[in-house]
C-alpha cells in the first residue's frame, strides 16, 4: 500500500511547477537484479526519460555483506523500463547489459538517453551508450568513445553535442582522478574536444543544468567540501561565477545530490552529504592510525542515517536572480547517488545511498499540485 508522507508548501510563484505544493508518497521498489533474490537498492544509476518512459538501472551496492563487515561493492548490469500509472511506476521490461555500469553521467534528449563512462572495467569507462525504446522495448548500443575514462562527472546535451567533465577523469598514468577538465563530444562526428576548464578545484559529483542558455554547475567535493558554482557560456567557451550554495547562512554540500530542471530559470536539487561532517570524516579516516582509526570507523559507519545529517532540504536555484533558496524538506532519508527524474507534474527519487555503504530500495514520487 502506498504511504502518503507529507506536503511541501511552496510559496514563490516563480517556480513554474511549484505554484502550490509537492506531496510525496512511496510507490514501490525495483525488481531484483538477475541472480539476486532482492534488489536492496543501488547508487550511481543510469537514469532518464524517453518520451513517457522512465529508464533506470545499473549502479552499485553491497549485496553479499555490508561495508562494515568487509563486503565487496558490486556494480550491476540490469536496467529497467518503467511507465507511470496511478500506483507509481509499472515495470515493462528488465534487461541486462553486456557489462556493469555505475557512476557514469546520464544525458536525456527526450528521445534517447546517452550514458557516458561509468564502468568498473577500464576497457569500458570511455564508452558512450545510447538507450532508445523501439516498439516498447529498450535498445542499447555503443555509439562513441570519450577522450578519456570518466565517472562521477556532470554532463548535458546541447544542439547535437554532449558537454561533459568535472569529475573523475583518466590522467596520464591511466588512473581516474578528480579533475576540473571539461570536454565536448560531437554526436554526429564522434569527435571529442577539450574546452575551457571549470574554474573551481578538481572535484567529483557536482550537479548541473542548462538554465537560460548556460550550463550551471555547482558544489561537489574531493577530500574537502565545495559549495562554489559557475555557469558555462556555450558560445564564448568561458565560465562565469554563479552563487555559492548558501541558504540562510548555511553552507550546503551537494556532493552526491541530484537535480532536475523545473523551468527555464530554475533547477531543483535533492540530497547531498553534510558539508562539515564530510570534511571531518575525510580528515579522520585519512590521518588516524591503528586503534584510533578502528574505533572511529566503528563509530562513524555504525550510526543511524539521520545522524549523518545529509541534506534533506529541497533546494531551488534561480539563474535569473542568481539565488538559492529552500522550499521545504523531503520526508524520507536524504539520498546520495539516487536517480531523480521529472515527468510532467511528477518527480521520482529512485534508490540511492542513505548512509555510507547502505542503499534504499525505495522509489518516492513527488507530485506538484
Coordinates of C-alpha atoms in Angstrom, one line a residue:
X1 CA 0.0 0.0 0.0
X2 CA 1.3 3.4 -0.9
X3 CA 2.2 5.6 2.1
X4 CA 1.5 9.4 1.8
X5 CA 4.2 11.2 3.6
X6 CA 3.9 14.9 3.6
X7 CA 3.2 18.1 1.7
X8 CA 5.8 20.8 1.0
X9 CA 4.2 24.2 0.6
X10 CA 6.0 26.3 -2.0
X11 CA 5.4 30.0 -1.7
X12 CA 7.4 31.5 -4.5
X13 CA 5.3 31.9 -7.7
X14 CA 8.4 32.0 -9.9
X15 CA 8.9 28.2 -9.7
X16 CA 6.8 27.1 -12.7
X17 CA 5.7 23.7 -11.5
X18 CA 5.6 24.6 -7.8
X19 CA 3.0 27.2 -7.5
X20 CA 1.2 25.3 -4.9
X21 CA 2.8 22.2 -3.2
X22 CA 4.6 18.9 -3.6
X23 CA 3.1 15.8 -2.0
X24 CA 5.3 12.7 -1.5
X25 CA 4.5 9.1 -1.4
X26 CA 6.4 5.8 -1.5
X27 CA 5.5 3.9 -4.7
X28 CA 7.4 0.6 -4.6
X29 CA 10.8 -0.9 -5.4
X30 CA 12.6 -2.1 -8.4
X31 CA 12.7 -5.9 -9.1
X32 CA 15.8 -7.9 -8.1
X33 CA 18.7 -8.0 -10.4
X34 CA 19.2 -11.3 -12.2
X35 CA 20.7 -13.9 -9.9
X36 CA 19.7 -12.0 -6.8
X37 CA 16.7 -12.6 -4.6
X38 CA 16.1 -8.9 -3.8
X39 CA 17.0 -5.5 -5.0
X40 CA 18.4 -3.8 -2.0
X41 CA 18.8 -0.5 -3.9
X42 CA 21.8 0.9 -5.8
X43 CA 23.6 4.3 -6.1
X44 CA 25.1 5.8 -9.2
X45 CA 22.3 4.7 -11.5
X46 CA 21.8 5.3 -15.2
X47 CA 18.7 7.5 -15.5
X48 CA 16.5 9.3 -17.9
X49 CA 13.2 9.9 -19.6
X50 CA 12.4 8.7 -23.2
X51 CA 9.0 10.1 -24.1
X52 CA 6.7 8.8 -21.4
X53 CA 9.1 6.0 -20.3
X54 CA 11.3 6.0 -17.3
X55 CA 14.6 4.2 -17.7
X56 CA 16.9 3.5 -14.7
X57 CA 19.4 0.8 -13.8
X58 CA 23.0 -0.2 -13.1
X59 CA 24.5 1.3 -10.1
X60 CA 26.4 -0.3 -7.2
X61 CA 25.7 -1.7 -3.8
X62 CA 26.9 -4.2 -1.2
X63 CA 24.6 -7.2 -1.8
X64 CA 26.5 -10.0 0.0
X65 CA 28.0 -8.4 3.1
X66 CA 27.6 -4.9 4.5
X67 CA 30.5 -2.5 4.0
X68 CA 31.1 -2.6 7.8
X69 CA 31.8 -6.4 7.5
X70 CA 34.2 -6.1 4.6
X71 CA 31.6 -6.6 1.9
X72 CA 32.6 -6.1 -1.7
X73 CA 30.9 -3.4 -3.8
X74 CA 29.1 -4.9 -6.8
X75 CA 28.2 -2.9 -9.9
X76 CA 25.2 -4.2 -11.8
X77 CA 24.1 -4.8 -15.4
X78 CA 20.3 -4.6 -15.0
X79 CA 18.4 -1.8 -16.5
X80 CA 14.6 -1.2 -16.3
X81 CA 11.9 0.3 -18.5
X82 CA 9.1 1.7 -16.5
X83 CA 5.9 3.6 -17.2
X84 CA 3.8 5.8 -14.9
X85 CA 0.5 4.7 -13.6
X86 CA -1.8 5.7 -10.7
X87 CA 0.1 3.4 -8.3
X88 CA 3.5 4.6 -9.2
X89 CA 5.8 3.0 -11.9
X90 CA 5.0 -0.2 -13.7
X91 CA 8.0 -2.3 -14.8
X92 CA 7.6 -3.1 -18.5
X93 CA 11.0 -4.6 -19.2
X94 CA 14.2 -5.7 -17.4
X95 CA 17.3 -6.4 -19.4
X96 CA 21.0 -7.0 -18.7
X97 CA 23.8 -5.1 -20.4
X98 CA 26.9 -6.8 -21.6
X99 CA 29.0 -5.0 -18.9
X100 CA 28.1 -3.5 -15.5
X101 CA 27.6 0.3 -15.2
X102 CA 27.6 2.8 -12.4
X103 CA 28.5 6.4 -11.6
X104 CA 28.6 7.5 -15.2
X105 CA 26.8 10.6 -16.5
X106 CA 23.3 10.3 -18.0
X107 CA 22.0 12.8 -20.6
X108 CA 18.4 12.7 -21.9
X109 CA 17.4 14.3 -25.1
X110 CA 13.7 13.3 -24.8
X111 CA 14.0 10.6 -27.5
X112 CA 17.1 8.8 -26.1
X113 CA 19.5 8.6 -23.2
X114 CA 23.2 8.8 -23.5
X115 CA 25.3 7.3 -20.8
X116 CA 28.9 8.4 -20.5
X117 CA 31.7 6.3 -18.9
X118 CA 30.8 4.9 -15.5
X119 CA 32.2 1.3 -15.7
X120 CA 34.2 -0.6 -13.2
X121 CA 36.0 -2.1 -16.2
X122 CA 38.8 0.1 -17.6
X123 CA 38.1 -1.1 -21.1
X124 CA 34.6 0.4 -20.9
X125 CA 34.9 3.6 -18.9
X126 CA 35.2 5.6 -22.2
X127 CA 32.1 4.1 -23.7
X128 CA 29.2 6.3 -24.7
X129 CA 26.0 4.2 -24.8
X130 CA 22.7 5.2 -26.3
X131 CA 19.5 3.9 -24.9
X132 CA 16.3 4.1 -27.0
X133 CA 12.9 2.5 -27.0
X134 CA 11.5 0.8 -30.1
X135 CA 8.1 -0.9 -30.0
X136 CA 8.0 -0.8 -26.3
X137 CA 11.5 -2.5 -25.9
X138 CA 14.8 -1.0 -24.9
X139 CA 17.7 -0.9 -27.3
X140 CA 21.2 -0.2 -26.1
X141 CA 24.1 0.4 -28.4
X142 CA 27.6 1.9 -28.1
X143 CA 27.8 5.0 -30.3
X144 CA 31.1 6.7 -29.4
X145 CA 34.1 6.9 -27.2
X146 CA 35.1 9.6 -24.8
X147 CA 38.5 11.2 -25.0
X148 CA 39.4 9.8 -21.6
X149 CA 38.0 7.4 -18.9
X150 CA 35.2 9.2 -17.0
X151 CA 33.0 8.7 -13.9
X152 CA 31.2 10.8 -11.2
X153 CA 31.1 13.8 -13.5
X154 CA 28.5 16.1 -14.9
X155 CA 27.1 16.3 -18.5
X156 CA 24.5 17.9 -20.6
X157 CA 23.1 17.9 -24.2
X158 CA 23.1 20.9 -26.4
X159 CA 22.5 21.1 -30.1
X160 CA 23.7 17.7 -31.1
X161 CA 26.6 17.7 -28.7
X162 CA 27.3 16.4 -25.2
X163 CA 29.3 18.6 -22.9
X164 CA 30.9 16.7 -20.0
X165 CA 33.7 16.7 -17.4
X166 CA 34.4 18.0 -13.8
X167 CA 34.6 14.5 -12.3
X168 CA 37.0 11.6 -12.1
X169 CA 38.9 11.7 -15.4
X170 CA 41.7 9.5 -16.6
X171 CA 45.1 11.0 -16.1
X172 CA 48.4 10.4 -17.8
X173 CA 49.0 7.3 -15.7
X174 CA 45.7 5.8 -16.8
X175 CA 44.1 6.4 -13.4
X176 CA 40.8 8.1 -12.7
X177 CA 41.4 11.2 -10.6
X178 CA 39.3 14.2 -9.6
X179 CA 39.6 16.8 -12.3
X180 CA 38.2 20.2 -13.4
X181 CA 38.7 19.4 -17.1
X182 CA 35.7 19.9 -19.5
X183 CA 35.0 18.5 -22.9
X184 CA 32.5 18.3 -25.7
X185 CA 31.5 15.3 -27.8
X186 CA 30.0 15.9 -31.2
X187 CA 27.5 13.1 -31.7
X188 CA 27.5 13.3 -35.4
X189 CA 31.2 13.1 -36.0
X190 CA 32.3 11.3 -32.8
X191 CA 34.9 14.0 -32.2
X192 CA 36.0 15.0 -28.7
X193 CA 37.4 18.4 -28.0
X194 CA 38.7 19.9 -24.7
X195 CA 37.1 23.2 -23.7
X196 CA 37.9 25.8 -21.0
X197 CA 38.4 24.1 -17.7
X198 CA 35.9 24.5 -14.8
X199 CA 37.4 27.3 -12.7
X200 CA 37.0 25.6 -9.3
X201 CA 39.2 23.0 -7.7
X202 CA 39.4 19.4 -9.1
X203 CA 36.3 17.5 -7.8
X204 CA 33.6 15.0 -8.5
X205 CA 29.8 14.6 -8.0
X206 CA 28.6 18.1 -8.9
X207 CA 25.1 18.9 -10.0
X208 CA 24.3 20.8 -13.2
X209 CA 21.5 22.0 -15.5
X210 CA 21.2 24.3 -18.5
X211 CA 19.3 27.4 -17.5
X212 CA 18.8 30.4 -19.7
X213 CA 21.1 29.0 -22.3
X214 CA 24.1 28.5 -19.9
X215 CA 25.3 25.3 -18.1
X216 CA 25.3 25.9 -14.4
X217 CA 27.5 23.5 -12.3
X218 CA 27.6 23.6 -8.5
X219 CA 29.4 22.1 -5.5
X220 CA 30.9 18.6 -5.4
X221 CA 33.8 17.5 -3.4
X222 CA 37.2 15.8 -3.1
X223 CA 38.7 15.2 0.3
X224 CA 37.0 18.5 1.2
X225 CA 33.6 20.1 0.5
X226 CA 32.9 22.7 -2.2
X227 CA 29.9 25.0 -2.5
X228 CA 31.0 27.2 -5.4
X229 CA 29.1 27.4 -8.7
X230 CA 29.9 28.5 -12.2
X231 CA 28.0 29.0 -15.5
X232 CA 29.4 27.9 -18.8
X233 CA 28.7 30.1 -21.8
X234 CA 28.4 27.7 -24.8
X235 CA 29.1 30.4 -27.4
X236 CA 32.1 32.1 -25.7
X237 CA 33.7 29.0 -24.2
X238 CA 34.1 30.8 -20.8
X239 CA 32.9 30.2 -17.3
X240 CA 31.2 32.8 -15.2
X241 CA 30.9 32.8 -11.4
X242 CA 27.5 31.9 -10.0
X243 CA 26.2 32.0 -6.4
X244 CA 27.6 29.7 -3.8
X245 CA 25.3 27.1 -2.4
X246 CA 24.4 29.0 0.8
X247 CA 20.8 29.2 2.2
X248 CA 20.0 31.3 5.2
X249 CA 23.7 31.5 6.0
X250 CA 24.2 27.7 5.9
X251 CA 26.8 26.2 3.5
X252 CA 25.1 23.2 1.8
X253 CA 27.2 20.5 0.1
X254 CA 25.6 18.9 -3.0
X255 CA 28.2 16.1 -3.3
X256 CA 26.1 13.1 -4.2
X257 CA 22.9 15.2 -4.8
X258 CA 20.8 15.2 -8.0
X259 CA 18.9 17.8 -9.8
X260 CA 16.0 18.4 -12.2
X261 CA 15.2 21.4 -14.4
X262 CA 11.8 22.8 -13.4
X263 CA 11.7 26.0 -15.6
X264 CA 13.9 27.9 -18.0
X265 CA 15.2 29.8 -15.0
X266 CA 15.3 27.2 -12.2
X267 CA 16.6 23.9 -11.1
X268 CA 15.6 21.8 -8.1
X269 CA 18.1 19.8 -6.0
X270 CA 17.6 16.9 -3.6
X271 CA 20.3 15.2 -1.5
X272 CA 23.9 15.7 -0.7
X273 CA 26.3 14.9 2.1
X274 CA 26.8 17.2 5.1
X275 CA 29.4 20.0 4.4
X276 CA 31.1 19.9 7.8
X277 CA 30.8 16.1 8.6
X278 CA 32.3 15.3 5.1
X279 CA 35.4 17.3 5.9
X280 CA 35.7 15.9 9.4
X281 CA 35.3 12.2 8.2
X282 CA 37.8 12.6 5.4
X283 CA 40.3 14.1 7.8
X284 CA 40.0 11.4 10.4
X285 CA 39.8 8.5 8.0
X286 CA 43.0 9.8 6.3
X287 CA 45.0 10.7 9.4
X288 CA 44.0 8.4 12.3
X289 CA 46.0 5.2 12.8
X290 CA 45.6 1.7 14.3
X291 CA 43.1 1.5 17.2
X292 CA 42.1 5.2 16.9
X293 CA 41.2 4.6 13.3
X294 CA 39.4 1.3 14.0
X295 CA 37.4 2.9 16.8
X296 CA 36.5 5.9 14.7
X297 CA 35.3 3.6 11.8
X298 CA 33.1 1.6 14.1
X299 CA 31.6 4.8 15.5
X300 CA 31.2 6.5 12.1
X301 CA 29.9 3.7 10.0
X302 CA 27.6 2.4 12.8
X303 CA 25.4 5.5 13.1
X304 CA 21.8 5.7 12.0
X305 CA 21.2 7.5 8.7
X306 CA 19.8 10.7 10.4
X307 CA 23.0 11.2 12.4
X308 CA 25.0 11.9 9.2
X309 CA 22.8 15.0 8.7
X310 CA 22.7 14.6 4.9
X311 CA 20.8 17.3 3.1
X312 CA 17.1 16.8 3.3
X313 CA 16.3 20.3 2.1
X314 CA 14.6 20.7 -1.3
X315 CA 16.7 23.5 -2.8
X316 CA 15.9 25.7 -5.8
X317 CA 18.5 27.8 -7.7
X318 CA 17.1 30.7 -9.8
X319 CA 19.5 31.6 -12.6
X320 CA 17.8 35.0 -13.3
X321 CA 18.2 36.1 -9.7
X322 CA 21.4 34.1 -9.1
X323 CA 20.0 32.9 -5.7
X324 CA 19.5 29.7 -3.8
X325 CA 16.5 29.0 -1.5
X326 CA 14.9 26.1 0.4
X327 CA 11.3 25.2 -0.2
X328 CA 11.0 22.6 2.5
X329 CA 12.4 19.1 3.2
X330 CA 11.9 15.6 1.8
X331 CA 10.0 13.3 4.3
X332 CA 12.5 10.4 3.8
X333 CA 16.2 9.8 4.4
X334 CA 18.3 12.2 2.3
X335 CA 19.6 10.2 -0.7
X336 CA 23.0 10.4 -2.4
X337 CA 23.6 8.9 -5.8
X338 CA 19.8 8.5 -6.4
X339 CA 18.1 8.8 -9.7
X340 CA 16.0 12.0 -9.8
X341 CA 13.6 12.4 -12.8
X342 CA 10.7 14.7 -13.7
X343 CA 7.7 13.7 -15.8
X344 CA 5.0 16.4 -16.2
X345 CA 3.9 17.3 -12.7
X346 CA 5.6 14.2 -11.1
X347 CA 9.1 13.7 -10.0
X348 CA 10.7 10.5 -8.8
X349 CA 13.6 9.9 -6.4
X350 CA 14.8 6.3 -7.1
X351 CA 17.1 4.4 -4.8
X352 CA 20.4 6.0 -3.7
X353 CA 22.6 5.8 -0.6
X354 CA 21.2 6.8 2.7
X355 CA 24.3 6.3 4.8
X356 CA 27.9 5.2 3.9
X357 CA 27.6 1.7 2.3
X358 CA 23.8 1.4 2.7
X359 CA 21.2 1.9 -0.1
X360 CA 17.5 2.3 -0.1
X361 CA 15.4 0.1 -2.4
X362 CA 12.5 2.5 -2.3
X363 CA 11.0 4.8 -5.0
X364 CA 9.4 8.0 -3.9
X365 CA 7.1 10.1 -6.0
X366 CA 6.6 13.8 -5.6
X367 CA 3.6 15.4 -7.2
X368 CA 3.5 19.1 -7.9
X369 CA -0.1 20.2 -7.0

